[in-house]
Amino acid sequence: MSCESRAIDQLRESGVRLTPQRAMVLEAIYHNDGHLSVDEVHERVQQQSPYVDLSTIYRTVMFLKQQGVIGELRLDGQPVRYEAVRYGKEHHHAVCSTCGAMIEIDSVDMQELSDILTQKYGFAVNLIHLTLTGQCAACQAISP
Amino acid sequence: MSCESRAIDQLRESGVRLTPQRAMVLEAIYHNDGHLSVDEVHERVQQQSPYVDLSTIYRTVMFLKQQGVIGELRLDGQPVRYEAVRYGKEHHHAVCSTCGAMIEIDSVDMQELSDILTQKYGFAVNLIHLTLTGQCAACQAISP
DNA sequence: TTGGCAGTTGCGAACTTTTGCAACTGCGGT
DNA sequence: ACCGCAGTTGCAAAAGTTCGCAACTGCCAA
Ligand SMILES: [Mn+2]
Ligand SMILES: [Mn+2]
Ligand SMILES: [Zn+2]
Ligand SMILES: [Zn+2]
């Protein structure tokens, strides 16, 4: 039982096609703790299967993100990165625009927001791995 | 007194250089109600000054976004778009992944979130023109 | 008002990401 | 087990975005 089996089940239940390429991308991302760039995913997949094209990686990460099994991290001036969405470890990020520090925000801290959107707009928001910017505590202390 | 004068004041106070290119990009975006793509901004700027390069537009929208005077809208499968950040009209967007409907979310609805991040993480979040995805009320009624 | 310079621009080239398309294949139905 | 086809892939080419660099210019200090 691999660590991405829950994600695979989720894909099966959605009725989408589970190709070897998709399984390999999923494996590359789930067998890693950090956030991987598209190139890094490509390298890892190619070690298993050298003819998988970079365009397939692009198409696949977009697909897996829309399916909600991987999350995206966009910091400007950096390549886009992807990470596993692990059950019970859902989180978001707050990035300091002064020092670059990246804080992990627990998913439960967004519950209030989710409730407001439901009550006020009837919108069922799907909060997956958001990236927020601002200033960390240390940098606020230095420049107010 | 043009409608982007507040943004211009904000840039002056930040001590950054106010070039004609920056002023023209600001004007193009502020003299428009919707969200403009980089190409659309370029077209409008070129009508005033034909030799402004597309790379300058890319650099300038990145700069103006970091300064907080314009907001970004990224919908996947669509070009990135930019919009004026107008005082008193700050907002975010909720986009339905089923039908594509785009709802405007009032900035005050994020106040709770901002407070939580301050209290729990000491992080001063800078919430500018976020894009959230999920399902609108109509689409929830159809497919639960 | 002028001079100096750090920051900005236009341009071309490099690099990244998306797309069109023919061949291929997962998977549901038989 | 096999078939049929909608959805997926590899490849090549197009489109979109970034970058390096020499020339230029806002802006500040004198
Ligand atoms: Mn993460
Ligand atoms: Mn908007
Ligand atoms: Zn910081
Ligand atoms: Zn909808």
Tab-separated table of C-alpha atoms (C1' of nucleotides) and ligand atoms in Angstrom:
chain	number	residue	atom	x	y	z
A	1	MET	CA	0.000	0.000	0.000
A	2	SER	CA	1.794	3.091	-1.313
A	3	CYS	CA	1.389	6.519	0.226
A	4	GLU	CA	-0.527	7.825	-2.788
A	5	SER	CA	-3.159	5.067	-2.665
A	6	ARG	CA	-5.766	7.392	-1.228
A	7	ALA	CA	-5.244	9.801	-4.111
A	8	ILE	CA	-5.487	6.906	-6.584
A	9	ASP	CA	-8.764	5.809	-5.026
A	10	GLN	CA	-10.045	9.361	-5.316
A	11	LEU	CA	-9.182	9.411	-9.019
A	12	ARG	CA	-10.847	6.032	-9.604
A	13	GLU	CA	-14.029	7.253	-7.941
A	14	SER	CA	-14.046	10.338	-10.146
A	15	GLY	CA	-14.131	8.013	-13.154
A	16	VAL	CA	-11.071	9.528	-14.812
A	17	ARG	CA	-8.477	7.466	-16.641
A	18	LEU	CA	-5.526	6.297	-14.608
A	19	THR	CA	-2.600	6.097	-17.017
A	20	PRO	CA	0.962	5.011	-16.128
A	21	GLN	CA	2.120	8.601	-16.677
A	22	ARG	CA	-0.405	9.902	-14.157
A	23	ALA	CA	0.556	7.199	-11.673
A	24	MET	CA	4.242	8.060	-12.055
A	25	VAL	CA	3.695	11.790	-11.579
A	26	LEU	CA	1.571	11.071	-8.536
A	27	GLU	CA	4.247	8.764	-7.159
A	28	ALA	CA	7.024	11.298	-7.756
A	29	ILE	CA	5.101	13.998	-5.902
A	30	TYR	CA	3.807	11.785	-3.087
A	31	HIS	CA	7.199	10.179	-2.454
A	32	ASN	CA	8.620	13.563	-1.640
A	33	ASP	CA	8.212	15.837	1.324
A	34	GLY	CA	8.715	19.257	-0.245
A	35	HIS	CA	7.352	21.188	-3.178
A	36	LEU	CA	8.659	19.997	-6.571
A	37	SER	CA	8.983	22.022	-9.765
A	38	VAL	CA	7.719	20.659	-13.068
A	39	ASP	CA	11.305	19.922	-14.129
A	40	GLU	CA	12.019	18.028	-10.942
A	41	VAL	CA	8.889	15.943	-11.434
A	42	HIS	CA	9.973	15.295	-15.024
A	43	GLU	CA	13.451	14.147	-13.972
A	44	ARG	CA	12.017	11.711	-11.440
A	45	VAL	CA	9.463	10.311	-13.850
A	46	GLN	CA	12.099	9.887	-16.562
A	47	GLN	CA	14.216	7.760	-14.252
A	48	GLN	CA	11.399	5.250	-14.377
A	49	SER	CA	10.330	5.798	-17.958
A	50	PRO	CA	12.637	7.907	-20.157
A	51	TYR	CA	10.237	8.734	-23.000
A	52	VAL	CA	7.682	10.607	-20.938
A	53	ASP	CA	7.560	14.092	-22.423
A	54	LEU	CA	7.750	17.353	-20.493
A	55	SER	CA	4.455	18.465	-22.058
A	56	THR	CA	2.804	15.421	-20.507
A	57	ILE	CA	4.112	16.506	-17.106
A	58	TYR	CA	2.599	19.958	-17.603
A	59	ARG	CA	-0.720	18.458	-18.678
A	60	THR	CA	-0.648	15.976	-15.811
A	61	VAL	CA	0.115	18.369	-12.960
A	62	MET	CA	-2.688	20.623	-14.233
A	63	PHE	CA	-5.011	17.626	-14.268
A	64	LEU	CA	-3.992	16.358	-10.817
A	65	LYS	CA	-4.365	19.820	-9.379
A	66	GLN	CA	-7.887	20.136	-10.777
A	67	GLN	CA	-8.677	16.746	-9.279
A	68	GLY	CA	-7.543	18.121	-5.927
A	69	VAL	CA	-4.885	15.475	-5.238
A	70	ILE	CA	-1.914	17.820	-5.557
A	71	GLY	CA	-1.515	21.463	-4.513
A	72	GLU	CA	0.273	24.308	-6.258
A	73	LEU	CA	2.735	26.815	-4.829
A	74	ARG	CA	3.347	30.013	-6.816
A	75	LEU	CA	5.876	32.496	-5.502
A	76	ASP	CA	6.714	35.259	-7.914
A	77	GLY	CA	10.138	35.064	-9.413
A	78	GLN	CA	10.172	31.305	-8.749
A	79	PRO	CA	9.071	28.321	-10.781
A	80	VAL	CA	5.666	26.884	-9.902
A	81	ARG	CA	5.885	23.945	-7.511
A	82	TYR	CA	3.595	21.066	-6.612
A	83	GLU	CA	3.038	19.058	-3.488
A	84	ALA	CA	0.984	16.088	-2.317
A	85	VAL	CA	-2.355	16.871	-0.685
A	86	ARG	CA	-2.149	14.414	2.195
A	87	TYR	CA	-5.222	13.592	4.220
A	88	GLY	CA	-4.927	15.141	7.676
A	89	LYS	CA	-2.014	17.298	6.611
A	90	GLU	CA	-3.877	19.839	4.515
A	91	HIS	CA	-2.274	23.241	4.830
A	92	HIS	CA	-1.692	26.607	3.178
A	93	HIS	CA	1.279	28.954	3.122
A	94	ALA	CA	1.969	32.499	4.265
A	95	VAL	CA	5.078	33.945	2.657
A	96	CYS	CA	6.893	37.014	3.959
A	97	SER	CA	7.530	39.446	1.122
A	98	THR	CA	10.416	40.998	3.068
A	99	CYS	CA	12.532	38.001	4.094
A	100	GLY	CA	10.932	35.161	2.143
A	101	ALA	CA	10.072	33.108	5.237
A	102	MET	CA	7.374	30.546	4.497
A	103	ILE	CA	4.933	29.712	7.274
A	104	GLU	CA	2.619	26.718	7.145
A	105	ILE	CA	-1.000	27.627	7.887
A	106	ASP	CA	-3.257	24.908	9.230
A	107	SER	CA	-6.256	24.197	7.075
A	108	VAL	CA	-8.654	24.646	10.008
A	109	ASP	CA	-7.727	28.342	10.158
A	110	MET	CA	-9.644	28.803	6.915
A	111	GLN	CA	-12.841	27.237	8.226
A	112	GLU	CA	-14.260	30.599	9.250
A	113	LEU	CA	-13.682	31.950	5.738
A	114	SER	CA	-15.316	28.900	4.208
A	115	ASP	CA	-18.373	29.401	6.437
A	116	ILE	CA	-18.671	33.085	5.513
A	117	LEU	CA	-18.567	32.294	1.801
A	118	THR	CA	-21.264	29.648	2.211
A	119	GLN	CA	-23.538	31.873	4.290
A	120	LYS	CA	-23.121	35.090	2.360
A	121	TYR	CA	-22.635	33.910	-1.232
A	122	GLY	CA	-23.823	30.286	-1.213
A	123	PHE	CA	-20.398	29.452	-2.597
A	124	ALA	CA	-18.774	26.127	-1.635
A	125	VAL	CA	-15.130	27.114	-1.701
A	126	ASN	CA	-12.493	24.491	-2.318
A	127	LEU	CA	-9.521	25.658	-0.295
A	128	ILE	CA	-6.456	23.720	-1.423
A	129	HIS	CA	-2.898	24.799	-0.664
A	130	LEU	CA	-3.313	28.567	-0.950
A	131	THR	CA	-0.358	30.933	-1.000
A	132	LEU	CA	-0.832	34.193	0.910
A	133	THR	CA	1.704	36.993	1.117
A	134	GLY	CA	2.406	39.554	3.814
A	135	GLN	CA	4.959	40.212	6.512
A	136	CYS	CA	6.188	37.802	9.176
A	137	ALA	CA	6.403	38.741	12.867
A	138	ALA	CA	10.187	39.251	12.771
A	139	CYS	CA	10.085	41.601	9.782
A	140	GLN	CA	7.209	43.603	11.280
A	141	ALA	CA	9.363	44.193	14.360
A	142	ILE	CA	12.177	45.602	12.212
A	143	SER	CA	10.192	47.759	9.771
A	144	PRO	CA	6.791	48.782	11.147
B	1	MET	CA	-7.077	64.677	-11.161
B	2	SER	CA	-6.992	61.290	-12.840
B	3	CYS	CA	-8.482	58.175	-11.289
B	4	GLU	CA	-5.053	56.638	-10.701
B	5	SER	CA	-3.728	59.616	-8.737
B	6	ARG	CA	-4.006	57.783	-5.449
B	7	ALA	CA	-1.904	54.936	-6.814
B	8	ILE	CA	0.649	57.456	-8.107
B	9	ASP	CA	0.839	59.077	-4.673
B	10	GLN	CA	1.373	55.669	-3.137
B	11	LEU	CA	4.268	54.992	-5.510
B	12	ARG	CA	5.828	58.396	-4.796
B	13	GLU	CA	5.693	57.731	-1.076
B	14	SER	CA	7.386	54.364	-1.578
B	15	GLY	CA	10.275	56.239	-3.151
B	16	VAL	CA	10.242	54.205	-6.359
B	17	ARG	CA	10.900	55.736	-9.754
B	18	LEU	CA	7.852	56.907	-11.668
B	19	THR	CA	8.665	56.477	-15.342
B	20	PRO	CA	6.370	57.343	-18.279
B	21	GLN	CA	6.020	53.608	-19.002
B	22	ARG	CA	4.818	52.935	-15.472
B	23	ALA	CA	2.412	55.859	-15.636
B	24	MET	CA	1.018	54.609	-18.956
B	25	VAL	CA	0.524	51.051	-17.709
B	26	LEU	CA	-1.164	52.401	-14.591
B	27	GLU	CA	-3.393	54.618	-16.707
B	28	ALA	CA	-4.339	51.761	-19.066
B	29	ILE	CA	-5.355	49.567	-16.143
B	30	TYR	CA	-7.071	52.272	-14.092
B	31	HIS	CA	-9.021	53.647	-17.063
B	32	ASN	CA	-10.674	50.281	-17.494
B	33	ASP	CA	-13.341	48.492	-15.511
B	34	GLY	CA	-12.464	44.864	-16.125
B	35	HIS	CA	-9.423	42.671	-15.889
B	36	LEU	CA	-6.882	43.229	-18.695
B	37	SER	CA	-4.374	40.740	-20.064
B	38	VAL	CA	-0.744	41.722	-20.592
B	39	ASP	CA	-1.353	41.937	-24.341
B	40	GLU	CA	-4.335	44.192	-23.868
B	41	VAL	CA	-2.322	46.491	-21.625
B	42	HIS	CA	0.428	46.508	-24.248
B	43	GLU	CA	-1.971	47.446	-27.052
B	44	ARG	CA	-3.367	50.339	-25.045
B	45	VAL	CA	0.050	51.626	-24.039
B	46	GLN	CA	1.306	51.381	-27.627
B	47	GLN	CA	-1.527	53.612	-28.816
B	48	GLN	CA	0.074	56.347	-26.740
B	49	SER	CA	3.677	55.387	-27.283
B	50	PRO	CA	4.394	52.785	-29.989
B	51	TYR	CA	7.934	51.794	-28.973
B	52	VAL	CA	7.109	50.487	-25.505
B	53	ASP	CA	8.178	46.861	-25.514
B	54	LEU	CA	6.120	43.909	-24.355
B	55	SER	CA	8.901	42.909	-21.942
B	56	THR	CA	8.520	46.284	-20.266
B	57	ILE	CA	4.821	45.588	-19.768
B	58	TYR	CA	5.653	42.247	-18.130
B	59	ARG	CA	8.216	43.886	-15.867
B	60	THR	CA	5.866	46.743	-15.053
B	61	VAL	CA	2.791	44.712	-14.132
B	62	MET	CA	4.983	42.571	-11.868
B	63	PHE	CA	6.323	45.748	-10.270
B	64	LEU	CA	2.908	47.390	-9.852
B	65	LYS	CA	1.486	44.208	-8.382
B	66	GLN	CA	4.289	44.044	-5.820
B	67	GLN	CA	3.618	47.682	-4.974
B	68	GLY	CA	0.015	46.714	-4.307
B	69	VAL	CA	-1.571	49.157	-6.759
B	70	ILE	CA	-2.839	46.512	-9.177
B	71	GLY	CA	-4.256	43.047	-8.537
B	72	GLU	CA	-3.763	39.823	-10.457
B	73	LEU	CA	-6.356	37.324	-11.661
B	74	ARG	CA	-5.176	33.828	-12.598
B	75	LEU	CA	-7.709	31.338	-13.887
B	76	ASP	CA	-6.205	28.183	-15.235
B	77	GLY	CA	-6.378	27.831	-18.980
B	78	GLN	CA	-6.645	31.622	-19.281
B	79	PRO	CA	-4.089	34.380	-19.631
B	80	VAL	CA	-3.187	36.236	-16.456
B	81	ARG	CA	-5.146	39.467	-16.056
B	82	TYR	CA	-4.646	42.642	-14.053
B	83	GLU	CA	-7.000	45.126	-12.494
B	84	ALA	CA	-6.865	48.399	-10.612
B	85	VAL	CA	-6.875	48.199	-6.819
B	86	ARG	CA	-9.324	51.010	-6.119
B	87	TYR	CA	-9.645	52.409	-2.643
B	88	GLY	CA	-12.988	51.382	-1.168
B	89	LYS	CA	-13.563	48.826	-3.919
B	90	GLU	CA	-11.099	46.197	-2.774
B	91	HIS	CA	-12.416	42.742	-3.558
B	92	HIS	CA	-11.518	39.136	-4.283
B	93	HIS	CA	-13.012	36.515	-6.594
B	94	ALA	CA	-14.671	33.154	-6.189
B	95	VAL	CA	-14.756	31.180	-9.413
B	96	CYS	CA	-17.022	28.190	-10.011
B	97	SER	CA	-15.008	25.295	-11.405
B	98	THR	CA	-18.169	23.799	-12.911
B	99	CYS	CA	-19.730	26.710	-14.825
B	100	GLY	CA	-17.012	29.342	-14.663
B	101	ALA	CA	-19.195	31.923	-12.882
B	102	MET	CA	-17.090	34.571	-11.200
B	103	ILE	CA	-18.405	36.060	-7.964
B	104	GLU	CA	-16.981	39.203	-6.413
B	105	ILE	CA	-16.128	38.771	-2.741
B	106	ASP	CA	-16.055	41.869	-0.574
B	107	SER	CA	-12.742	42.526	1.074
B	108	VAL	CA	-14.325	42.752	4.529
B	109	ASP	CA	-15.223	39.063	4.355
B	110	MET	CA	-11.528	38.292	4.711
B	111	GLN	CA	-11.136	40.337	7.888
B	112	GLU	CA	-11.731	37.321	10.103
B	113	LEU	CA	-8.998	35.401	8.292
B	114	SER	CA	-6.612	38.311	8.631
B	115	ASP	CA	-7.289	38.458	12.377
B	116	ILE	CA	-6.684	34.726	12.814
B	117	LEU	CA	-3.339	34.923	11.011
B	118	THR	CA	-2.263	37.835	13.177
B	119	GLN	CA	-3.309	36.197	16.442
B	120	LYS	CA	-2.086	32.699	15.733
B	121	TYR	CA	1.010	33.265	13.593
B	122	GLY	CA	1.889	36.947	14.104
B	123	PHE	CA	1.663	37.227	10.337
B	124	ALA	CA	0.409	40.489	8.779
B	125	VAL	CA	-1.250	39.157	5.650
B	126	ASN	CA	-1.606	41.403	2.629
B	127	LEU	CA	-4.842	40.281	1.011
B	128	ILE	CA	-5.016	41.738	-2.492
B	129	HIS	CA	-7.392	40.446	-5.147
B	130	LEU	CA	-7.305	36.734	-4.314
B	131	THR	CA	-8.820	34.115	-6.590
B	132	LEU	CA	-10.597	31.241	-4.862
B	133	THR	CA	-12.191	28.269	-6.609
B	134	GLY	CA	-15.139	26.089	-5.684
B	135	GLN	CA	-18.742	25.620	-6.703
B	136	CYS	CA	-21.428	28.276	-7.036
B	137	ALA	CA	-24.899	27.892	-5.517
B	138	ALA	CA	-26.534	27.017	-8.838
B	139	CYS	CA	-24.054	24.258	-9.665
B	140	GLN	CA	-24.318	22.784	-6.161
B	141	ALA	CA	-28.076	22.465	-6.670
B	142	ILE	CA	-27.545	20.481	-9.892
B	143	SER	CA	-24.702	18.186	-8.831
B	144	PRO	CA	-24.490	17.732	-5.060
C	1	DT	C1'	20.086	74.272	-12.634
C	2	DT	C1'	23.088	70.834	-13.438
C	3	DG	C1'	25.744	66.320	-12.929
C	4	DG	C1'	26.038	61.754	-11.481
C	5	DC	C1'	24.317	57.403	-10.872
C	6	DA	C1'	21.176	53.620	-9.546
C	7	DG	C1'	17.420	51.934	-11.555
C	8	DT	C1'	14.833	51.333	-15.985
C	9	DT	C1'	14.169	50.502	-20.871
C	10	DG	C1'	14.266	48.465	-25.741
C	11	DC	C1'	15.992	44.953	-28.174
C	12	DG	C1'	17.366	40.352	-29.367
C	13	DA	C1'	17.947	35.918	-27.921
C	14	DA	C1'	17.052	32.286	-24.655
C	15	DC	C1'	14.058	29.872	-22.170
C	16	DT	C1'	9.415	28.077	-20.656
C	17	DT	C1'	4.847	26.610	-21.472
C	18	DT	C1'	1.090	25.477	-24.518
C	19	DT	C1'	-0.920	23.457	-28.586
C	20	DG	C1'	-2.179	20.561	-32.881
C	21	DC	C1'	-2.255	16.251	-34.370
C	22	DA	C1'	-1.669	11.287	-35.504
C	23	DA	C1'	-0.831	7.199	-32.959
C	24	DC	C1'	-1.947	4.848	-28.891
C	25	DT	C1'	-4.528	2.927	-24.799
C	26	DG	C1'	-7.493	2.434	-20.413
C	27	DC	C1'	-11.623	0.798	-19.479
C	28	DG	C1'	-16.618	-0.239	-19.935
C	29	DG	C1'	-19.562	-3.076	-22.506
C	30	DT	C1'	-20.194	-7.448	-24.887
D	1	DA	C1'	-11.200	-12.494	-23.492
D	2	DC	C1'	-11.884	-9.040	-26.921
D	3	DC	C1'	-13.635	-4.695	-29.074
D	4	DG	C1'	-14.447	0.123	-29.726
D	5	DC	C1'	-13.721	4.590	-28.820
D	6	DA	C1'	-13.170	8.764	-25.890
D	7	DG	C1'	-9.520	10.401	-23.735
D	8	DT	C1'	-4.351	10.533	-23.499
D	9	DT	C1'	0.361	10.724	-25.180
D	10	DG	C1'	4.868	11.935	-27.703
D	11	DC	C1'	6.593	14.845	-30.788
D	12	DA	C1'	7.399	19.088	-33.170
D	13	DA	C1'	6.194	23.627	-33.788
D	14	DA	C1'	4.045	27.835	-31.970
D	15	DA	C1'	3.226	31.002	-28.452
D	16	DG	C1'	4.223	33.157	-24.234
D	17	DT	C1'	7.549	34.886	-20.820
D	18	DT	C1'	12.039	36.019	-19.076
D	19	DC	C1'	16.778	37.615	-19.392
D	20	DG	C1'	21.342	39.988	-20.547
D	21	DC	C1'	23.110	44.020	-21.750
D	22	DA	C1'	24.196	48.679	-23.585
D	23	DA	C1'	21.858	52.989	-23.803
D	24	DC	C1'	18.958	55.968	-21.360
D	25	DT	C1'	16.699	58.744	-17.574
D	26	DG	C1'	14.234	60.035	-13.028
D	27	DC	C1'	15.576	61.937	-9.119
D	28	DC	C1'	18.511	63.656	-5.554
D	29	DA	C1'	22.267	66.268	-3.884
D	30	DA	C1'	25.127	70.079	-4.504
E	1	MN	MN	2.904	23.088	1.121
E	2	MN	MN	-11.387	41.837	-9.773
E	3	ZN	ZN	9.986	38.160	7.124
E	4	ZN	ZN	-21.300	27.262	-11.205
